[in-house]
Coordinates of C-alpha atoms in Angstrom, one line a residue:
Chain A
X1 CA 0.0 0.0 0.0
X2 CA 1.3 3.4 -0.9
X3 CA -0.5 5.4 1.8
X4 CA 1.7 8.0 3.4
X5 CA -0.7 8.4 6.2
X6 CA -3.2 5.9 7.5
X7 CA -5.5 6.8 10.4
X8 CA -7.8 4.3 11.9
X9 CA -10.5 4.7 14.6
X10 CA -8.7 7.8 16.1
X11 CA -10.4 9.1 19.3
X12 CA -9.6 12.0 21.5
X13 CA -11.8 13.7 24.1
X14 CA -11.3 16.7 26.4
X15 CA -13.7 15.9 29.2
X16 CA -17.1 15.4 27.6
X17 CA -16.1 17.1 24.3
X18 CA -15.0 14.6 21.6
X19 CA -12.6 16.3 19.2
X20 CA -11.9 13.1 17.3
X21 CA -14.6 10.5 17.3
X22 CA -13.5 7.3 15.5
X23 CA -11.8 9.1 12.6
X24 CA -10.4 6.8 9.9
X25 CA -8.9 7.7 6.5
X26 CA -5.8 7.0 4.3
X27 CA -3.9 9.5 2.4
X28 CA -2.1 8.1 -0.7
X29 CA 1.4 9.4 -1.7
X30 CA 1.3 12.7 -3.6
X31 CA -2.4 13.5 -2.8
X32 CA -3.6 16.9 -1.8
X33 CA -6.3 16.6 0.8
X34 CA -8.5 19.4 2.0
X35 CA -10.2 19.4 5.4
X36 CA -13.2 21.6 6.1
X37 CA -15.7 21.9 8.9
X38 CA -17.2 24.5 11.3
X39 CA -15.1 26.2 14.0
X40 CA -14.5 23.8 16.9
X41 CA -15.2 20.7 14.7
X42 CA -11.8 19.2 15.6
X43 CA -9.7 20.0 12.6
X44 CA -6.7 21.5 14.3
X45 CA -7.0 18.8 17.0
X46 CA -6.7 16.3 14.2
X47 CA -3.4 18.0 13.1
X48 CA -2.2 18.0 16.7
X49 CA -2.9 14.3 16.9
X50 CA -1.1 13.6 13.6
X51 CA 2.0 15.7 14.5
X52 CA 2.1 14.4 18.1
X53 CA 1.4 17.7 19.9
X54 CA -1.6 15.8 21.3
X55 CA -1.7 12.1 22.2
X56 CA -4.8 10.1 21.0
X57 CA -7.0 8.3 23.6
X58 CA -7.3 5.3 21.2
X59 CA -6.8 4.4 17.6
X60 CA -3.7 4.4 15.5
X61 CA -1.8 6.8 13.2
X62 CA 0.5 5.0 10.7
X63 CA 3.0 7.0 8.8
X64 CA 4.5 5.1 5.8
X65 CA 3.2 1.9 7.3
X66 CA 4.7 2.5 10.8
X67 CA 2.7 3.3 13.9
X68 CA 3.8 6.7 15.1
X69 CA 1.1 7.2 17.7
X70 CA 3.5 7.1 20.7
X71 CA 6.3 9.2 19.1
X72 CA 6.7 12.8 20.1
X73 CA 6.4 15.6 17.6
X74 CA 10.1 16.0 17.1
X75 CA 10.5 12.4 16.1
X76 CA 7.5 12.6 13.7
X77 CA 8.9 15.8 12.2
X78 CA 12.3 14.1 11.5
X79 CA 10.4 11.2 10.0
X80 CA 8.9 13.7 7.5
X81 CA 5.7 15.1 9.0
X82 CA 5.8 18.9 9.1
X83 CA 3.1 21.5 9.8
X84 CA 2.3 25.1 9.8
X85 CA 0.4 26.6 12.7
X86 CA -3.0 28.3 12.4
X87 CA -1.7 31.1 14.7
X88 CA 1.9 31.6 13.5
X89 CA 4.5 30.5 16.0
X90 CA 7.7 32.3 14.9
X91 CA 10.9 32.3 16.9
X92 CA 10.4 36.0 17.4
X93 CA 14.0 37.0 18.5
X94 CA 15.7 35.0 15.7
X95 CA 16.1 36.2 12.1
X96 CA 13.8 34.8 9.4
X97 CA 16.8 33.0 8.0
X98 CA 17.5 31.3 11.4
X99 CA 13.9 30.4 11.8
X100 CA 14.1 28.4 8.6
X101 CA 17.5 27.1 9.5
X102 CA 16.0 25.4 12.6
X103 CA 13.8 23.3 10.3
X104 CA 16.7 22.4 8.0
X105 CA 19.2 21.5 10.7
X106 CA 16.9 19.9 13.2
X107 CA 14.0 18.6 11.2
X108 CA 15.8 17.6 8.0
X109 CA 19.1 16.9 9.8
X110 CA 21.2 18.7 7.2
X111 CA 24.7 19.9 8.0
X112 CA 25.2 23.7 8.5
X113 CA 26.6 24.1 5.0
X114 CA 23.8 22.1 3.2
X115 CA 21.2 23.8 5.4
X116 CA 22.3 27.3 4.5
X117 CA 21.9 26.6 0.8
X118 CA 18.6 24.9 1.2
X119 CA 17.3 27.7 3.4
X120 CA 18.1 30.4 0.8
X121 CA 16.3 28.4 -1.8
X122 CA 13.3 28.0 0.3
X123 CA 13.3 31.7 1.3
X124 CA 13.3 32.5 -2.4
X125 CA 10.5 30.0 -3.2
X126 CA 8.3 31.5 -0.4
X127 CA 9.1 35.1 -1.2
X128 CA 10.9 35.9 2.0
X129 CA 14.4 36.3 0.8
X130 CA 14.5 40.1 1.1
X131 CA 13.5 39.6 4.8
X132 CA 16.2 37.0 5.6
X133 CA 18.0 39.1 8.1
X134 CA 15.0 40.7 9.8
X135 CA 13.7 39.4 13.1
X136 CA 10.7 37.1 12.7
X137 CA 8.9 39.2 15.3
X138 CA 8.9 42.1 12.9
X139 CA 7.0 40.3 10.1
X140 CA 3.6 41.1 8.8
X141 CA 0.8 38.5 8.9
X142 CA 1.3 37.4 5.3
X143 CA 5.1 37.1 5.9
X144 CA 4.4 35.2 9.2
X145 CA 2.2 32.7 7.3
X146 CA 4.9 32.4 4.6
X147 CA 7.5 31.8 7.3
X148 CA 5.3 29.0 8.7
X149 CA 5.3 27.4 5.3
X150 CA 9.1 28.0 4.7
X151 CA 10.1 26.5 8.1
X152 CA 7.9 23.4 7.5
X153 CA 9.4 23.0 4.0
X154 CA 12.9 23.3 5.4
X155 CA 12.2 20.2 7.5
X156 CA 12.0 18.4 4.2
X157 CA 8.6 16.8 4.7
X158 CA 7.0 14.0 2.8
X159 CA 3.7 15.0 4.4
X160 CA 2.9 18.7 4.9
X161 CA 0.1 19.8 7.1
X162 CA -1.2 23.4 6.5
X163 CA -3.5 24.9 9.1
X164 CA -5.6 27.8 7.8
X165 CA -2.5 29.2 6.1
X166 CA -4.7 31.5 3.9
X167 CA -6.8 32.8 6.8
X168 CA -6.7 36.6 7.2
X169 CA -5.0 37.3 3.9
X170 CA -6.2 39.7 1.2
X171 CA -7.4 38.2 -2.1
X172 CA -4.1 39.0 -3.8
X173 CA -2.0 37.6 -1.0
X174 CA -4.2 34.5 -1.0
X175 CA -3.7 34.0 -4.7
X176 CA 0.1 34.2 -4.5
X177 CA 0.1 31.8 -1.6
X178 CA -2.1 29.3 -3.6
X179 CA 0.5 29.5 -6.4
X180 CA 3.3 28.7 -3.9
X181 CA 1.3 25.7 -2.5
X182 CA 0.6 24.4 -6.0
X183 CA 4.4 24.5 -6.7
X184 CA 4.9 22.4 -3.5
X185 CA 2.2 20.0 -4.6
X186 CA 3.8 19.5 -8.0
X187 CA 7.1 18.7 -6.3
X188 CA 5.4 15.5 -5.0
X189 CA 4.9 16.4 -1.4
X190 CA 1.7 15.0 0.1
X191 CA -0.4 17.9 1.5
X192 CA -3.3 18.0 4.0
X193 CA -4.8 21.5 4.2
X194 CA -7.3 22.8 6.7
X195 CA -8.9 25.9 5.3
X196 CA -12.0 28.1 5.6
X197 CA -11.3 30.0 2.4
X198 CA -12.9 27.4 0.2
X199 CA -12.0 28.8 -3.2
X200 CA -8.3 28.8 -2.2
X201 CA -8.6 25.2 -1.1
X202 CA -10.4 24.1 -4.2
X203 CA -7.7 25.6 -6.4
X204 CA -5.2 23.0 -4.9
X205 CA -6.8 19.9 -3.4
X206 CA -7.9 16.6 -5.2
X207 CA -10.0 15.3 -2.3
X208 CA -12.0 16.8 0.5
X209 CA -12.9 15.6 4.0
X210 CA -15.6 17.3 6.1
X211 CA -15.4 17.1 9.9
X212 CA -18.1 18.1 12.4
X213 CA -18.2 17.4 16.1
X214 CA -15.1 15.3 15.8
X215 CA -16.7 13.0 13.2
X216 CA -15.9 12.6 9.5
X217 CA -19.2 13.3 7.7
X218 CA -18.0 13.3 4.1
X219 CA -15.0 12.2 2.1
X220 CA -14.5 12.3 -1.7
X221 CA -14.0 14.5 -4.7
X222 CA -14.2 18.2 -3.8
X223 CA -17.0 19.3 -6.3
X224 CA -19.7 16.7 -5.3
X225 CA -18.9 17.3 -1.6
X226 CA -19.2 21.0 -1.8
X227 CA -22.5 20.6 -3.6
X228 CA -23.9 18.0 -1.3
X229 CA -26.9 19.0 0.8
X230 CA -25.4 17.7 4.0
X231 CA -22.3 19.8 3.7
X232 CA -24.3 22.9 2.8
X233 CA -26.4 22.4 5.8
X234 CA -23.7 21.8 8.3
X235 CA -20.7 23.6 7.0
X236 CA -22.2 26.5 5.1
X237 CA -24.9 27.0 7.8
X238 CA -27.7 26.9 5.3
X239 CA -31.2 25.7 6.3
X240 CA -32.2 22.3 5.2
X241 CA -34.7 23.7 2.8
X242 CA -32.5 26.4 1.4
Chain B
X1 CA 22.6 37.4 -7.1
X2 CA 24.4 35.1 -4.8
X3 CA 24.5 35.0 -1.1
X4 CA 26.7 33.8 1.7
X5 CA 26.1 33.3 5.4
X6 CA 28.4 34.9 8.0
X7 CA 28.3 34.9 11.7
X8 CA 31.0 37.4 12.7
X9 CA 30.3 41.1 12.5
X10 CA 32.4 44.2 12.9
X11 CA 31.3 44.5 16.5
X12 CA 32.1 40.9 17.3
X13 CA 35.6 41.2 15.7
X14 CA 36.3 44.4 17.6
X15 CA 35.1 42.8 20.8
X16 CA 37.3 39.7 20.3
X17 CA 40.3 42.0 20.1
X18 CA 39.3 44.0 23.2
X19 CA 38.4 40.8 25.1
X20 CA 41.8 39.3 24.2
X21 CA 43.6 42.4 25.5
X22 CA 41.5 42.4 28.7
X23 CA 42.4 38.7 29.3
X24 CA 46.1 39.4 28.9
X25 CA 45.9 42.4 31.4
X26 CA 43.9 40.2 33.8
X27 CA 46.3 37.4 33.6
X28 CA 49.0 39.8 34.7
X29 CA 47.0 41.1 37.6
X30 CA 49.2 39.5 40.3
X31 CA 51.9 41.9 39.2
X32 CA 49.9 45.1 39.2
X33 CA 46.9 44.6 41.5
X34 CA 46.7 44.5 45.2
X35 CA 45.6 41.5 47.3
X36 CA 42.1 42.9 47.9
X37 CA 41.7 43.7 44.2
X38 CA 42.5 40.2 43.2
X39 CA 40.1 38.8 45.7
X40 CA 37.4 41.1 44.2
X41 CA 38.3 40.1 40.7
X42 CA 38.2 36.4 41.5
X43 CA 34.7 36.9 43.0
X44 CA 33.6 38.8 39.9
X45 CA 34.9 35.9 37.7
X46 CA 33.1 33.3 39.7
X47 CA 29.8 35.3 39.7
X48 CA 30.3 35.9 36.0
X49 CA 30.5 32.2 35.5
X50 CA 27.4 31.5 37.6
X51 CA 25.5 34.2 35.8
X52 CA 26.4 32.8 32.3
X53 CA 25.4 29.3 33.3
X54 CA 22.1 30.4 34.9
X55 CA 21.3 32.4 31.8
X56 CA 21.9 29.3 29.6
X57 CA 19.6 27.4 31.9
X58 CA 16.8 29.9 32.4
X59 CA 17.3 32.3 29.5
X60 CA 17.7 29.7 26.8
X61 CA 16.4 26.3 28.0
X62 CA 13.5 27.9 29.9
X63 CA 14.6 26.1 33.1
X64 CA 14.0 28.7 35.7
X65 CA 16.0 27.2 38.6
X66 CA 16.1 28.9 41.9
X67 CA 18.2 26.0 43.3
X68 CA 21.6 26.3 41.6
X69 CA 23.0 26.7 45.2
X70 CA 22.5 22.9 45.4
X71 CA 25.4 22.5 43.0
X72 CA 27.5 25.4 44.3
X73 CA 27.3 23.8 47.8
X74 CA 27.8 20.3 46.4
X75 CA 31.0 21.4 44.7
X76 CA 32.2 23.1 47.9
X77 CA 31.5 20.1 50.1
X78 CA 33.0 17.6 47.7
X79 CA 36.1 19.7 47.5
X80 CA 36.4 19.7 51.3
X81 CA 35.5 16.0 51.5
X82 CA 38.1 15.0 48.9
X83 CA 40.8 17.1 50.6
X84 CA 40.0 16.1 54.2
X85 CA 39.3 12.3 53.7
X86 CA 41.6 11.5 50.8
X87 CA 44.0 14.4 50.6
X88 CA 43.2 15.2 47.0
X89 CA 44.8 18.4 45.9
X90 CA 42.1 21.1 45.4
X91 CA 43.1 22.1 41.9
X92 CA 43.3 18.4 40.8
X93 CA 39.9 18.0 42.4
X94 CA 38.1 20.6 40.2
X95 CA 37.6 18.4 37.1
X96 CA 36.5 15.5 39.3
X97 CA 34.0 17.7 41.0
X98 CA 32.6 18.8 37.7
X99 CA 32.1 15.2 36.6
X100 CA 30.5 14.4 40.0
X101 CA 28.2 17.4 39.6
X102 CA 27.1 16.0 36.2
X103 CA 26.5 12.6 37.8
X104 CA 24.4 14.0 40.7
X105 CA 22.4 16.2 38.3
X106 CA 21.2 13.2 36.3
X107 CA 18.9 11.7 38.9
X108 CA 17.9 15.2 40.1
X109 CA 16.9 16.1 36.5
X110 CA 15.0 12.9 36.1
X111 CA 13.0 13.9 39.2
X112 CA 12.4 17.6 38.8
X113 CA 11.9 17.5 35.0
X114 CA 8.4 16.1 35.8
X115 CA 7.6 19.6 37.1
X116 CA 6.7 22.6 34.9
X117 CA 7.1 26.3 35.2
X118 CA 6.7 27.6 38.8
X119 CA 6.6 24.1 40.1
X120 CA 9.9 23.4 38.6
X121 CA 11.4 26.5 40.2
X122 CA 10.1 25.4 43.7
X123 CA 11.3 21.9 43.0
X124 CA 14.8 23.0 42.4
X125 CA 14.8 25.0 45.6
X126 CA 13.5 22.0 47.6
X127 CA 16.3 19.8 46.1
X128 CA 18.8 22.5 47.2
X129 CA 17.4 22.4 50.8
X130 CA 17.6 18.7 50.8
X131 CA 21.3 19.0 49.8
X132 CA 21.8 21.5 52.6
X133 CA 20.2 19.2 55.2
X134 CA 22.3 16.3 54.0
X135 CA 25.5 18.3 54.2
X136 CA 24.6 19.3 57.8
X137 CA 24.4 15.6 58.7
X138 CA 28.0 14.9 57.8
X139 CA 29.6 15.1 61.2
X140 CA 33.1 14.5 59.8
X141 CA 32.7 17.8 57.9
X142 CA 31.5 19.6 61.0
X143 CA 27.8 19.0 60.7
X144 CA 25.7 22.2 60.9
X145 CA 28.6 24.4 62.0
X146 CA 30.9 23.5 59.0
X147 CA 34.6 23.1 58.8
X148 CA 37.8 24.6 57.5
X149 CA 40.2 23.3 54.9
X150 CA 43.3 21.8 56.7
X151 CA 46.4 23.9 56.6
X152 CA 48.3 21.1 54.9
X153 CA 45.8 21.0 52.0
X154 CA 45.9 24.8 51.6
X155 CA 49.7 24.7 51.6
X156 CA 49.7 22.0 49.0
X157 CA 48.5 24.5 46.4
X158 CA 51.6 26.7 47.0
X159 CA 53.7 27.3 50.1
X160 CA 53.6 31.1 50.1
X161 CA 50.3 33.0 50.6
X162 CA 50.9 35.4 47.7
X163 CA 51.5 32.5 45.2
X164 CA 48.5 30.7 46.5
X165 CA 46.2 33.6 46.0
X166 CA 47.6 34.1 42.5
X167 CA 46.9 30.5 41.7
X168 CA 43.3 30.7 42.9
X169 CA 42.9 34.0 41.0
X170 CA 44.2 32.4 37.8
X171 CA 42.0 29.4 38.3
X172 CA 38.9 31.6 38.7
X173 CA 39.9 33.5 35.6
X174 CA 40.4 30.3 33.6
X175 CA 37.1 28.9 34.8
X176 CA 35.2 32.1 33.7
X177 CA 36.9 32.0 30.3
X178 CA 36.1 28.3 30.1
X179 CA 32.4 28.9 30.9
X180 CA 32.1 31.8 28.4
X181 CA 33.9 29.8 25.6
X182 CA 31.7 26.7 26.4
X183 CA 28.5 28.8 26.2
X184 CA 29.6 30.4 22.9
X185 CA 30.6 27.0 21.5
X186 CA 27.3 25.5 22.6
X187 CA 25.2 28.3 21.1
X188 CA 27.1 28.2 17.8
X189 CA 26.4 24.5 17.4
X190 CA 23.4 22.7 16.0
X191 CA 22.2 22.0 19.5
X192 CA 22.6 25.7 20.2
X193 CA 20.3 26.7 17.4
X194 CA 17.8 24.1 18.8
X195 CA 18.3 25.7 22.2
X196 CA 17.7 29.2 20.9
X197 CA 14.5 27.9 19.2
X198 CA 13.3 26.5 22.5
X199 CA 14.0 29.9 24.1
X200 CA 11.7 31.6 21.6
X201 CA 8.9 29.0 21.1
X202 CA 8.9 25.5 22.5
X203 CA 5.8 24.4 20.6
X204 CA 7.3 25.4 17.3
X205 CA 10.7 24.0 18.1
X206 CA 9.2 20.6 18.9
X207 CA 7.3 20.6 15.7
X208 CA 10.5 21.3 13.7
X209 CA 12.3 18.3 15.0
X210 CA 14.0 19.7 18.2
X211 CA 14.1 17.1 21.0
X212 CA 13.0 19.4 23.8
X213 CA 13.4 17.1 26.8
X214 CA 16.8 15.8 25.7
X215 CA 18.1 19.3 24.9
X216 CA 17.0 20.7 28.3
X217 CA 18.5 17.7 30.0
X218 CA 21.9 18.2 28.4
X219 CA 21.9 21.9 29.4
X220 CA 20.8 21.1 32.9
X221 CA 23.5 18.5 33.6
X222 CA 26.2 20.5 31.8
X223 CA 25.5 23.6 33.9
X224 CA 25.3 21.5 37.0
X225 CA 28.8 20.2 36.4
X226 CA 30.3 23.6 35.8
X227 CA 28.4 25.1 38.7
X228 CA 29.8 22.5 41.0
X229 CA 33.3 23.3 39.9
X230 CA 32.6 27.0 40.5
X231 CA 31.3 26.2 43.9
X232 CA 34.4 24.3 44.7
X233 CA 36.6 27.3 43.8
X234 CA 34.4 29.7 45.7
X235 CA 35.0 27.7 48.9
X236 CA 38.6 27.1 48.1
X237 CA 39.0 30.8 48.2
X238 CA 37.0 31.1 51.4
X239 CA 38.9 28.2 53.0
X240 CA 35.9 27.6 55.3
X241 CA 32.5 26.1 54.6
X242 CA 29.2 25.8 56.4
X243 CA 25.9 24.4 55.1
X244 CA 24.2 27.8 55.4
X245 CA 26.9 29.5 53.4
X246 CA 27.3 26.7 50.8
X247 CA 23.6 26.4 50.0
X248 CA 22.6 30.0 50.3
X249 CA 19.8 30.8 48.0
X250 CA 20.6 34.6 48.3
X251 CA 24.3 34.4 47.5
X252 CA 24.3 31.8 44.8
X253 CA 20.9 32.2 43.1
X254 CA 19.1 35.5 44.0
X255 CA 22.1 37.7 43.2
X256 CA 22.8 35.7 40.1
X257 CA 19.3 36.1 38.9
X258 CA 19.6 39.9 39.5
X259 CA 22.7 40.0 37.3
X260 CA 21.2 38.1 34.5
X261 CA 17.9 39.9 34.5
X262 CA 19.5 43.4 34.8
X263 CA 22.0 42.6 32.0
X264 CA 19.6 40.9 29.7
X265 CA 18.3 37.4 29.9
X266 CA 18.5 35.1 26.9
X267 CA 21.6 36.9 25.4
X268 CA 25.2 35.9 25.9
X269 CA 26.3 39.5 26.6
X270 CA 23.6 40.1 29.2
X271 CA 25.0 38.2 32.2
X272 CA 28.5 39.8 31.6
X273 CA 27.1 43.3 31.6
X274 CA 24.8 42.4 34.5
X275 CA 27.7 41.1 36.6
X276 CA 29.7 44.3 36.0
X277 CA 26.7 46.5 37.0
X278 CA 26.1 44.4 40.1
X279 CA 29.7 44.8 41.3
X280 CA 29.9 48.5 40.4
X281 CA 26.8 49.0 42.5
X282 CA 28.1 46.9 45.4
X283 CA 31.6 48.4 45.5
X284 CA 30.2 52.0 45.4
X285 CA 27.3 51.5 47.7
X286 CA 28.4 48.8 50.2
X287 CA 29.2 51.4 52.8
X288 CA 25.6 52.4 53.0
X289 CA 24.6 49.1 54.7
X290 CA 21.1 47.9 54.1
X291 CA 20.3 50.9 52.0
X292 CA 22.5 49.2 49.4
X293 CA 20.1 46.3 49.1
X294 CA 17.2 48.6 48.7
X295 CA 19.0 50.4 45.9
X296 CA 19.6 47.0 44.2
X297 CA 15.8 46.4 44.5
X298 CA 15.0 49.8 43.0
X299 CA 17.4 49.2 40.1
X300 CA 15.8 45.8 39.4
X301 CA 12.3 47.4 39.4
X302 CA 13.4 50.3 37.2
X303 CA 15.0 48.0 34.7
X304 CA 12.0 45.6 34.6
X305 CA 9.7 48.6 34.0
X306 CA 11.8 50.6 31.5
X307 CA 14.0 48.0 29.8
X308 CA 12.3 44.6 30.4
X309 CA 14.9 42.8 28.2
X310 CA 17.7 44.2 30.4
X311 CA 20.4 46.6 29.5
X312 CA 21.8 44.5 26.7
X313 CA 18.4 43.7 25.4
X314 CA 17.8 47.4 25.1
X315 CA 21.2 48.1 23.4
X316 CA 20.7 45.2 21.0
X317 CA 17.2 46.2 19.9
X318 CA 18.3 49.8 19.5
X319 CA 21.7 49.3 17.7
X320 CA 21.5 45.8 16.5
X321 CA 25.0 44.9 17.6
X322 CA 26.3 41.7 19.2
X323 CA 29.6 41.0 20.8
X324 CA 29.7 37.2 20.2
X325 CA 29.5 35.7 16.7
X326 CA 26.3 33.7 17.2
X327 CA 23.5 34.8 14.9
X328 CA 23.6 34.1 11.2
X329 CA 23.5 37.0 8.7
X330 CA 22.9 36.5 5.0
X331 CA 25.1 38.7 2.9
X332 CA 23.8 39.2 -0.7
X333 CA 26.3 40.0 -3.4
X334 CA 25.4 41.3 -6.8
X335 CA 27.1 39.4 -9.5

């Protein structure tokens, strides 16, 4: 089987709130998967479970056929699972270049020399090269989102998780980000992308999963799912008879 | 357009030259400074070392320990124990003490690393108190009232008092240089980049492949080892040790925290500047008695209000200079 990620019966609760309720799905190599759902549906929690920021109550997470459920996030990152955070988490007192260098030396395990070259390439690719020497704390929102992406890429992922990376951006900013993500997709990296800005998402993904109250309620080709009555009711907040 | 990455800057190169000259002048101190000055300098070197290490611990690894006196006292007591029971020469004992400090820190870390934030801080203090109580139980080392280093051991360093004081002075200087070079070396390494990432954002660091627990553990035991060696040297200079002096939270942690916070926590330069400020204040105000401590408190409050990143944090954000070649700068060259 060529699934990069294989999740089965994944459960996680905080008290009485189930953020993941028996979630199961496989992600084949090279696929771009979009995840949508209302706020509080458990999308970011799912990312936290996949990356190891949270531990599941039950169920398994297999990455390239190996169960990684008990590994910490650092181990999973070095194995090839990298993420961007919904709320950017820059190393504020380090330069943009150094932020990316952390991903390249720690996540991808490159030597200092190799890492420097890779980081400059990634900064060029993500449009941050002119900001290389500036402190990450001084970046604008778009630049912070790009830095999230750049750092995750520097870790040399096989599976890239993007958490609302287009949220809060202007239309133009959003379009250029979509172009960058499409480049990453065509380089063969498997992508899972949580996004509320549906048109940005649909410009990239081949498959869509809908989550609500910790449960997967739809999974399939983006178009039919977006048009399905169930999704329109739950996700778009439309009335059943609309 | 091509680019290259450098770490040294004009300010760091200039500082290297100035620091080199300062070291030469300080090495020659026995020929130009008085006995009291040399004692003061040794004390400054030892506090400088403690401050640099606490900064690495709290400022970088986020391990806010208020129990480093555990290792200062441990080092002091082991020095006295080795000298009194086995006649080990004090200078030869220093590296042994550093290794023993590392070994003791391993189980301590395993225990207190279960605690987070404020609980960790209190935990380190509790450990230090346990160390103090244990030391006061060793009757061969004087129990609660402490003991002095035997004359024969003191004389084994050097027969004349002047030479002995010079040797202790040079050792303190060497130890301070060793600590500073070690921290520079650590922070320039891959682990140092990981450590700096932890300083800024633990969540992001973990998600980018940094082993948080392991990195903190290494920093903890490394600083424990070096702190023990410093403790040994502190009490070699004092020649007398008691549990209260050896495990004093005021002397070996509170003043050190003051220096690091005033100078600028989370920077290499901060603890050095902070130590100098502390000693300038102490030497000029010590005659005022308790008012001196009140002034220290006011200085601390003023810095926290007006320059919360400390003196060096303020200078750095204002002028963007650094004295040690740590950060990476990308230089773009037009082709």
